[in-house]
Each structure stands twice: as C-alpha cells, then as structure tokens.
Coordinates of C-alpha atoms and ligand atoms in Angstrom, one line a residue:
X1 CA 146.1 -162.4 -15.5
X2 CA 145.5 -163.2 -12.0
X3 CA 143.4 -161.3 -9.9
X4 CA 144.8 -158.4 -8.0
X5 CA 148.0 -158.9 -9.9
X6 CA 147.6 -155.3 -11.3
X7 CA 149.2 -154.0 -14.7
X8 CA 152.9 -154.5 -13.7
X9 CA 154.9 -157.7 -13.8
X10 CA 157.9 -155.8 -12.5
X11 CA 157.2 -152.9 -10.1
X12 CA 160.6 -151.8 -8.3
X13 CA 161.5 -149.2 -6.0
X14 CA 164.6 -148.6 -4.1
X15 CA 166.5 -151.8 -4.8
X16 CA 169.9 -151.3 -3.8
X17 CA 172.8 -153.9 -3.0
X18 CA 176.5 -153.8 -1.7
X19 CA 178.2 -156.8 -1.7
X20 CA 180.4 -157.9 1.2
X21 CA 183.8 -155.6 0.7
X22 CA 181.9 -152.4 -0.5
X23 CA 180.6 -152.8 -3.8
X24 CA 177.7 -150.9 -4.4
X25 CA 176.0 -153.3 -7.3
X26 CA 172.8 -151.4 -7.0
X27 CA 172.2 -147.6 -6.1
X28 CA 168.0 -147.6 -5.7
X29 CA 166.5 -148.3 -8.7
X30 CA 162.9 -147.6 -9.8
X31 CA 161.7 -149.8 -12.9
X32 CA 158.5 -151.0 -14.0
X33 CA 158.2 -153.6 -16.3
X34 CA 154.7 -154.2 -17.9
X35 CA 152.5 -157.3 -18.1
X36 CA 153.2 -159.0 -22.2
X37 CA 155.6 -156.5 -22.9
X38 CA 159.7 -157.5 -23.7
X39 CA 161.5 -155.5 -21.5
X40 CA 165.3 -155.0 -22.1
X41 CA 167.9 -153.8 -19.8
X42 CA 170.9 -152.5 -20.8
X43 CA 174.2 -151.3 -19.5
X44 CA 177.8 -152.0 -19.8
X45 CA 179.8 -154.8 -18.3
X46 CA 179.4 -154.4 -14.1
X47 CA 176.5 -152.0 -14.6
X48 CA 174.4 -154.5 -12.3
X49 CA 172.5 -156.3 -14.6
X50 CA 173.0 -159.6 -13.4
X51 CA 173.0 -158.4 -9.5
X52 CA 168.9 -157.3 -10.5
X53 CA 168.1 -160.2 -11.8
X54 CA 169.7 -162.2 -9.0
X55 CA 167.7 -160.1 -6.5
X56 CA 164.9 -160.9 -8.4
X57 CA 165.7 -164.8 -8.4
X58 CA 166.4 -164.8 -4.5
X59 CA 169.9 -165.7 -5.4
X60 CA 171.2 -163.2 -3.5
X61 CA 169.7 -161.0 -0.9
X62 CA 169.2 -157.0 -1.3
X63 CA 170.4 -154.8 0.5
X64 CA 167.4 -153.1 0.3
X65 CA 164.2 -153.6 -1.8
X66 CA 160.7 -152.6 -2.1
X67 CA 158.4 -153.8 -5.1
X68 CA 156.7 -156.4 -6.6
X69 CA 157.2 -159.3 -9.1
X70 CA 153.6 -160.6 -10.8
X71 CA 151.7 -158.7 -7.6
X72 CA 153.6 -160.3 -5.4
X73 CA 156.4 -158.8 -3.1
X74 CA 160.1 -159.4 -4.6
X75 CA 161.5 -162.1 -2.4
X76 CA 158.1 -164.7 -2.5
X77 CA 159.1 -168.0 -2.9
X78 CA 155.8 -169.1 -4.4
X79 CA 155.6 -167.1 -7.3
X80 CA 159.2 -168.4 -8.3
X81 CA 156.9 -171.2 -10.3
X82 CA 155.5 -168.9 -12.3
X83 CA 158.9 -167.4 -13.3
X84 CA 161.4 -168.8 -15.7
X85 CA 165.5 -167.6 -15.4
X86 CA 168.6 -168.2 -18.0
X87 CA 171.8 -167.8 -15.6
X88 CA 174.7 -166.1 -16.9
X89 CA 177.4 -168.3 -17.5
X90 CA 175.3 -171.4 -16.9
X91 CA 177.3 -174.1 -16.4
X92 CA 174.9 -177.3 -16.8
X93 CA 176.3 -180.7 -16.0
X94 CA 178.7 -181.6 -19.0
X95 CA 177.1 -185.5 -18.7
X96 CA 173.8 -184.8 -18.7
X97 CA 172.2 -185.0 -22.3
X98 CA 169.6 -182.0 -23.3
X99 CA 166.7 -183.8 -22.7
X100 CA 167.8 -185.0 -19.6
X101 CA 168.6 -181.6 -18.6
X102 CA 165.2 -180.5 -19.2
X103 CA 163.6 -183.1 -17.2
X104 CA 165.9 -182.6 -14.2
X105 CA 165.0 -178.6 -14.1
X106 CA 161.8 -179.8 -14.7
X107 CA 161.5 -182.2 -11.8
X108 CA 163.0 -179.6 -9.7
X109 CA 160.3 -177.6 -10.6
X110 CA 157.5 -180.1 -9.6
X111 CA 156.2 -180.9 -13.1
X112 CA 155.0 -184.5 -13.5
X113 CA 157.0 -186.5 -15.8
X114 CA 153.9 -187.5 -18.0
X115 CA 153.7 -183.9 -18.0
X116 CA 157.4 -182.8 -18.7
X117 CA 157.9 -185.3 -21.7
X118 CA 155.4 -183.7 -24.1
X119 CA 156.7 -180.4 -22.7
X120 CA 160.2 -181.0 -23.5
X121 CA 159.2 -182.4 -26.8
X122 CA 157.9 -179.0 -27.5
X123 CA 160.7 -177.1 -26.0
X124 CA 163.4 -179.1 -27.6
X125 CA 161.6 -178.4 -31.3
X126 CA 161.2 -174.6 -30.6
X127 CA 164.8 -174.4 -29.7
X128 CA 165.7 -176.1 -32.7
X129 CA 167.6 -178.6 -30.9
X130 CA 165.5 -181.9 -31.3
X131 CA 168.1 -183.6 -32.9
X132 CA 170.5 -183.2 -30.4
X133 CA 167.9 -183.9 -27.6
X134 CA 169.9 -187.2 -26.9
X135 CA 173.2 -185.4 -27.3
X136 CA 175.4 -184.5 -23.8
X137 CA 175.7 -181.1 -23.2
X138 CA 179.7 -181.1 -22.8
X139 CA 179.6 -182.2 -26.9
X140 CA 177.4 -178.5 -27.3
X141 CA 178.8 -175.0 -28.5
X142 CA 178.0 -172.4 -26.6
X143 CA 175.0 -170.6 -29.3
X144 CA 173.5 -174.7 -28.9
X145 CA 174.1 -174.6 -25.0
X146 CA 171.9 -171.0 -24.5
X147 CA 169.7 -172.6 -26.9
X148 CA 169.0 -175.3 -24.4
X149 CA 169.4 -172.8 -21.8
X150 CA 166.4 -171.1 -22.9
X151 CA 164.5 -174.3 -23.0
X152 CA 164.7 -175.3 -19.3
X153 CA 164.2 -171.4 -18.3
X154 CA 160.4 -172.0 -19.9
X155 CA 159.9 -175.5 -18.8
X156 CA 157.3 -174.4 -16.0
X157 CA 155.4 -172.9 -18.7
X158 CA 156.4 -169.1 -16.9
X159 CA 154.3 -166.2 -17.0
X160 CA 157.8 -163.8 -16.4
X161 CA 160.9 -165.2 -18.0
X162 CA 164.0 -163.6 -16.4
X163 CA 166.7 -164.0 -19.6
X164 CA 170.6 -162.9 -18.3
X165 CA 172.2 -162.0 -21.7
X166 CA 170.6 -165.0 -23.4
X167 CA 172.9 -164.1 -27.1
X168 CA 175.7 -164.4 -25.0
X169 CA 178.5 -166.4 -27.1
X170 CA 176.0 -166.8 -30.0
X171 CA 176.6 -166.5 -33.4
X172 CA 174.4 -164.2 -35.4
X173 CA 171.6 -166.7 -37.0
X174 CA 171.7 -168.0 -33.5
X175 CA 171.0 -164.3 -32.7
X176 CA 168.3 -164.0 -35.0
X177 CA 166.7 -167.3 -34.0
X178 CA 166.9 -166.4 -29.7
X179 CA 165.1 -162.7 -31.1
X180 CA 162.3 -165.0 -32.9
X181 CA 162.0 -167.1 -29.7
X182 CA 161.4 -163.7 -27.9
X183 CA 158.8 -162.3 -29.5
X184 CA 156.9 -165.9 -29.9
X185 CA 157.1 -166.0 -26.3
X186 CA 155.6 -162.5 -25.8
X187 CA 152.7 -163.3 -28.6
X188 CA 152.0 -166.2 -26.3
X189 CA 151.4 -163.6 -23.8
X190 CA 154.3 -163.8 -21.3
X191 CA 156.4 -161.0 -20.5
X192 CA 160.4 -161.1 -20.7
X193 CA 162.8 -159.3 -19.2
X194 CA 166.1 -159.6 -20.8
X195 CA 169.6 -158.3 -19.9
X196 CA 172.1 -157.4 -22.2
X197 CA 175.0 -155.1 -23.0
X198 CA 174.2 -155.3 -26.8
X199 CA 172.6 -152.3 -28.2
X200 CA 171.3 -154.0 -31.3
X201 CA 169.8 -157.1 -29.7
X202 CA 167.7 -155.1 -27.5
X203 CA 166.8 -152.4 -30.1
X204 CA 165.2 -155.3 -32.6
X205 CA 163.0 -156.9 -29.8
X206 CA 162.2 -154.5 -27.1
X207 CA 159.3 -152.3 -26.6
X208 CA 160.6 -150.7 -22.9
X209 CA 164.2 -150.5 -22.3
X210 CA 166.3 -149.1 -19.2
X211 CA 169.9 -148.1 -19.6
X212 CA 171.7 -148.9 -16.4
X213 CA 174.8 -147.2 -15.5
X214 CA 177.1 -148.0 -12.0
X215 CA 173.9 -149.1 -10.6
X216 CA 171.6 -146.4 -11.4
X217 CA 168.9 -146.0 -14.0
X218 CA 169.9 -143.4 -15.8
X219 CA 167.0 -143.5 -18.6
X220 CA 163.7 -145.2 -19.1
X221 CA 160.8 -145.9 -21.0
X222 CA 159.2 -147.6 -24.2
X223 CA 161.0 -147.5 -27.4
X224 CA 158.8 -145.3 -28.8
X225 CA 158.7 -142.4 -25.9
X226 CA 162.5 -142.0 -25.6
X227 CA 163.0 -141.9 -29.2
X228 CA 160.1 -140.1 -30.7
X229 CA 160.9 -137.3 -27.7
X230 CA 164.0 -136.9 -29.4
X231 CA 163.3 -137.7 -32.9
X232 CA 163.3 -134.2 -35.0
X233 CA 163.9 -132.8 -38.7
X234 CA 167.2 -132.5 -40.1
X235 CA 167.9 -130.5 -43.4
X236 CA 170.9 -130.5 -45.6
X237 CA 172.0 -127.9 -48.0
X238 CA 174.0 -128.2 -51.3
X239 CA 177.9 -127.9 -50.0
X240 CA 178.4 -124.3 -51.5
X241 CA 176.0 -123.3 -49.1
X242 CA 177.1 -121.2 -46.0
X243 CA 175.6 -123.1 -43.3
X244 CA 176.0 -120.6 -40.4
X245 CA 174.5 -118.2 -42.4
X246 CA 171.3 -120.4 -42.8
X247 CA 171.4 -121.7 -39.1
X248 CA 170.9 -118.0 -38.2
X249 CA 168.0 -117.7 -41.2
X250 CA 166.5 -120.9 -39.9
X251 CA 167.0 -119.7 -36.1
X252 CA 164.6 -116.2 -36.5
X253 CA 161.2 -118.5 -38.0
X254 CA 161.7 -121.8 -35.6
X255 CA 160.6 -122.5 -32.4
X256 CA 162.6 -124.1 -30.3
X257 CA 166.2 -123.5 -32.0
X258 CA 168.0 -125.5 -34.2
X259 CA 171.9 -126.5 -34.4
X260 CA 174.3 -127.2 -36.6
X261 CA 175.8 -130.9 -36.7
X262 CA 178.0 -132.1 -39.2
X263 CA 176.6 -128.9 -41.4
X264 CA 173.1 -130.2 -41.4
X265 CA 170.6 -128.1 -39.5
X266 CA 169.0 -130.0 -36.6
X267 CA 165.7 -128.7 -35.6
X268 CA 164.2 -129.8 -32.3
X269 CA 160.7 -130.7 -33.6
X270 CA 159.5 -133.4 -35.8
X271 CA 156.1 -131.6 -37.0
X272 CA 155.9 -130.8 -40.7
X273 CA 153.9 -127.5 -40.6
X274 CA 156.6 -126.5 -38.0
X275 CA 159.2 -126.8 -40.7
X276 CA 157.6 -124.9 -43.7
X277 CA 158.3 -121.9 -42.4
X278 CA 162.1 -122.9 -42.3
X279 CA 162.1 -124.1 -45.7
X280 CA 160.0 -120.9 -46.6
X281 CA 162.8 -118.9 -45.2
X282 CA 166.1 -120.8 -46.8
X283 CA 164.5 -120.7 -50.5
X284 CA 164.0 -117.2 -50.0
X285 CA 167.4 -116.5 -48.9
X286 CA 168.7 -118.3 -51.8
X287 CA 170.0 -121.2 -50.5
X288 CA 169.5 -124.8 -51.9
X289 CA 167.7 -127.5 -50.3
X290 CA 169.5 -131.1 -50.9
X291 CA 167.8 -132.8 -48.0
X292 CA 164.8 -132.9 -45.6
X293 CA 164.1 -135.8 -43.3
X294 CA 162.8 -136.7 -39.8
X295 CA 165.6 -137.9 -37.7
X296 CA 165.2 -140.7 -35.4
X297 CA 167.8 -141.9 -32.9
X298 CA 168.7 -144.9 -32.3
X299 CA 169.4 -147.1 -29.1
X300 CA 172.8 -146.3 -29.2
X301 CA 172.3 -142.8 -29.7
X302 CA 170.4 -142.8 -26.7
X303 CA 173.0 -144.5 -24.6
X304 CA 175.8 -142.4 -25.3
X305 CA 173.7 -139.7 -24.1
X306 CA 173.1 -141.5 -21.2
X307 CA 176.8 -142.3 -20.3
X308 CA 177.4 -138.5 -20.7
X309 CA 178.4 -136.8 -17.4
X310 CA 175.9 -133.8 -16.9
X311 CA 178.8 -131.4 -15.5
X312 CA 182.0 -131.9 -17.9
X313 CA 180.3 -133.3 -21.1
X314 CA 182.6 -136.0 -21.6
X315 CA 181.3 -139.5 -21.5
X316 CA 181.8 -141.5 -18.2
X317 CA 183.8 -143.7 -17.3
X318 CA 181.5 -147.1 -17.7
X319 CA 181.5 -150.3 -16.5
X320 CA 182.6 -150.3 -12.9
X321 CA 180.7 -149.7 -9.9
X322 CA 181.2 -147.4 -6.9
X323 CA 183.1 -149.1 -4.1
X324 CA 182.4 -147.3 -0.6
X325 CA 184.4 -148.1 2.6
X326 CA 182.2 -150.9 4.5
X327 CA 180.6 -149.0 7.8
Ligands
ADP1 P1 176.5 -156.6 -14.8 O1 175.6 -158.1 -15.0 O2 176.0 -155.6 -15.6 O3 177.4 -157.1 -15.5 P2 176.5 -157.5 -12.4 O4 175.5 -157.6 -11.3 O5 177.6 -158.8 -12.7 O6 177.3 -156.5 -13.3 O7 177.6 -156.9 -11.3 C1 178.3 -155.5 -10.7 C2 179.1 -155.5 -9.9 O8 179.0 -156.0 -8.8 C3 180.4 -155.1 -10.5 O9 181.1 -154.0 -9.9 C4 181.0 -156.6 -10.0 O10 182.0 -156.8 -9.8 C5 180.2 -156.6 -8.4 N1 179.6 -158.1 -8.1 C6 179.1 -158.7 -8.5 N2 178.8 -159.9 -7.9 C7 179.8 -159.9 -6.7 C8 179.9 -160.5 -5.7 N3 179.4 -161.8 -5.5 N4 180.5 -160.2 -4.6 C9 181.4 -158.7 -5.0 N5 181.2 -157.8 -5.9 C10 180.3 -158.2 -7.1
MG2 MG1 176.2 -159.7 -15.9

C-alpha cells in the first residue's frame, strides 16, 4: 500500500448519474470497498452496475460523484494505470490473436515490450489459454473471450481490478476457473470489484457485497455481517404436534420473539444458551423435537429481502431504472 491511500480501495458517496433522456441510473450511491478484498455488486439487469464501473473508469461522466479510488479522487486519470478493467459485452477485434490483443492493451498501458512478453505468457497460462494464444479471437467461444478479457484486465498488474459480469456467458467449468482466478488475485493482495446478476457467483467468492436496485444500494456489508445478523435457531417438531400451541409455548420463554414459518419455529437468536429454555418448555408440554439447528440465510434470501417494498411487503418491480422528466 502506498502511503496515504488509507484502508479503502473505493470510498464513494453521492454517486449519481442521470443519462440524457432522463434515466436515473444511479441515485446517490454510498459504497466502500476495503483493500485486498473481493467485493461483489449484485443487482438485476438495469440496476446501474455497469454505469458505476464506467464512472470509475472515466468512460462516462457522473452527474455527481464524491469519493476516492485507491486514495485518489475518482476521475483522476493517473490512478487508472493501477486499475484493471473487464468491460461488459466487450468486443475486442476478431482479427487479433489472444497474444496480439494482450500486446496491444499492454502497449496502450505503456508497458515495454520486453516486460510484456513474460507477463503475457504468465497471464495466458493463468487463464488457461496458452494453447490458443496464437489463434484469432474471432474463433473463440464466449467463455474463451472472457478468459482473454480477464487476462487483458491484468496486463498492468493492477492493484484494483474491476470486472463487469466476468462470468457472463461462461459455462460452469469456466465459471469455476474464473472464481479460482479471482481468489488467486486476492491472495496476491489485489482488490477485486465484480458485478454480477448471478447470486451464486458472488456468494462463493465475495467477502463484502452490495445489492443495487434501481440505482440505489439496498443492502451492503460483509457476508458474515449480513448473514450472521440474520442467523437464528429453527426448531422442527414431529408432524402430529400442534405448531400454533408450540409457538405460544416458546413465545413465553424466549426473548426476541418466535415466528412460525412452514411448520418450523423460527427464533431470532443464534445463541445456544437462549434456546435451551425453549427446548425445556416444549419438552415439558409434551412436544417432540425432531430437528433443532441454526439457520443462516443465503445471499438469495438477502436479495429477496432487499427487493421487498417496505410499504406493501410485495416484491418491487426490479430492473428498470426510474425515468425523470429532463429539466
Ligand atoms: P446494469 O449494468 O446493472 O445492468 P446499467 O448501468 O447498464 O445497468 O444501466 C442502468 C440504467 O441506465 C438502465 O435503465 C439502462 O437502460 C440505462 N442506461 C445505460 N446506459 C445508458 C445510456 N448510454 N444512455 C441512456 N440510458 C442508459
Ligand atoms: Mg451491466
């Protein structure tokens, strides 16, 4: 870490973007990404994920933006030399070979030819494309293009890597390989910021996530913060037992309440000591416990929670950004 950069690879506030035509793609984003972590930005298509990355890369101009990337003001061109970028829907020229593309991107990044040669060999190896190095991109599958795309994002040995839908169109084996590469980058001390509309992708690799919906962050935190806070005991009884009566019994002895969901008693606490009185009370009343375990929500559960409209309790229409009248 260079001096004065602080703990955050990204520290953003009030990031807003209204496209010409009035689409409010981002409506005041606050987001922090810690150095050296894998951060996942999750959201349905149209949520604003690519818009945010493009602002960071200075590909588009924000309507408003405060904050820093690698300790420097967002928009600072010099910082981009330390950032790698895999754009979404990238379309590198079909007539280039994988190796030529990497030379091209490296040359653009002012990396000297003698340094490029070795680096390109390593990167092609890393993304398992060595055998295809001198074949034209035009002959590649989507998954192979994504591998090469990943390699080009790393040519400048960046401190921060921004990956926009890295597993888009990639088969399960390719997705696993990409996840392994992301983990490897983290182990090398890099910060990885990735976008995905696929929950399962993020769950497996990210330490911190944010859920973006219609240009707003609905939820963010480390996976353990988000999940542990919502973890709680569940108790299942034998089918003959009267669940409503069981719930009433437990309700008298636990703090924080108990709910009945799909014939399971759902307790708010994940503390084993607090559950013992519930078990005692149930047993005293003649109930038969068949299962008792700590339930942890998945990222999908968090996502569904995030998309529920707090007023109606119904899932909000996800996706489309809100359009405002210009002027
Ligand atoms: P995501 O990457 O999460 O799918 P985007 O950032 O691509 O979302 O898009 C967010 C919203 O902004 C969408 O409603 C999209 O249609 C709109 N949008 C994206 N790019 C442009 C553009 N260049 N001009 C106008 N609207 C755009
Ligand atoms: Mg996108």
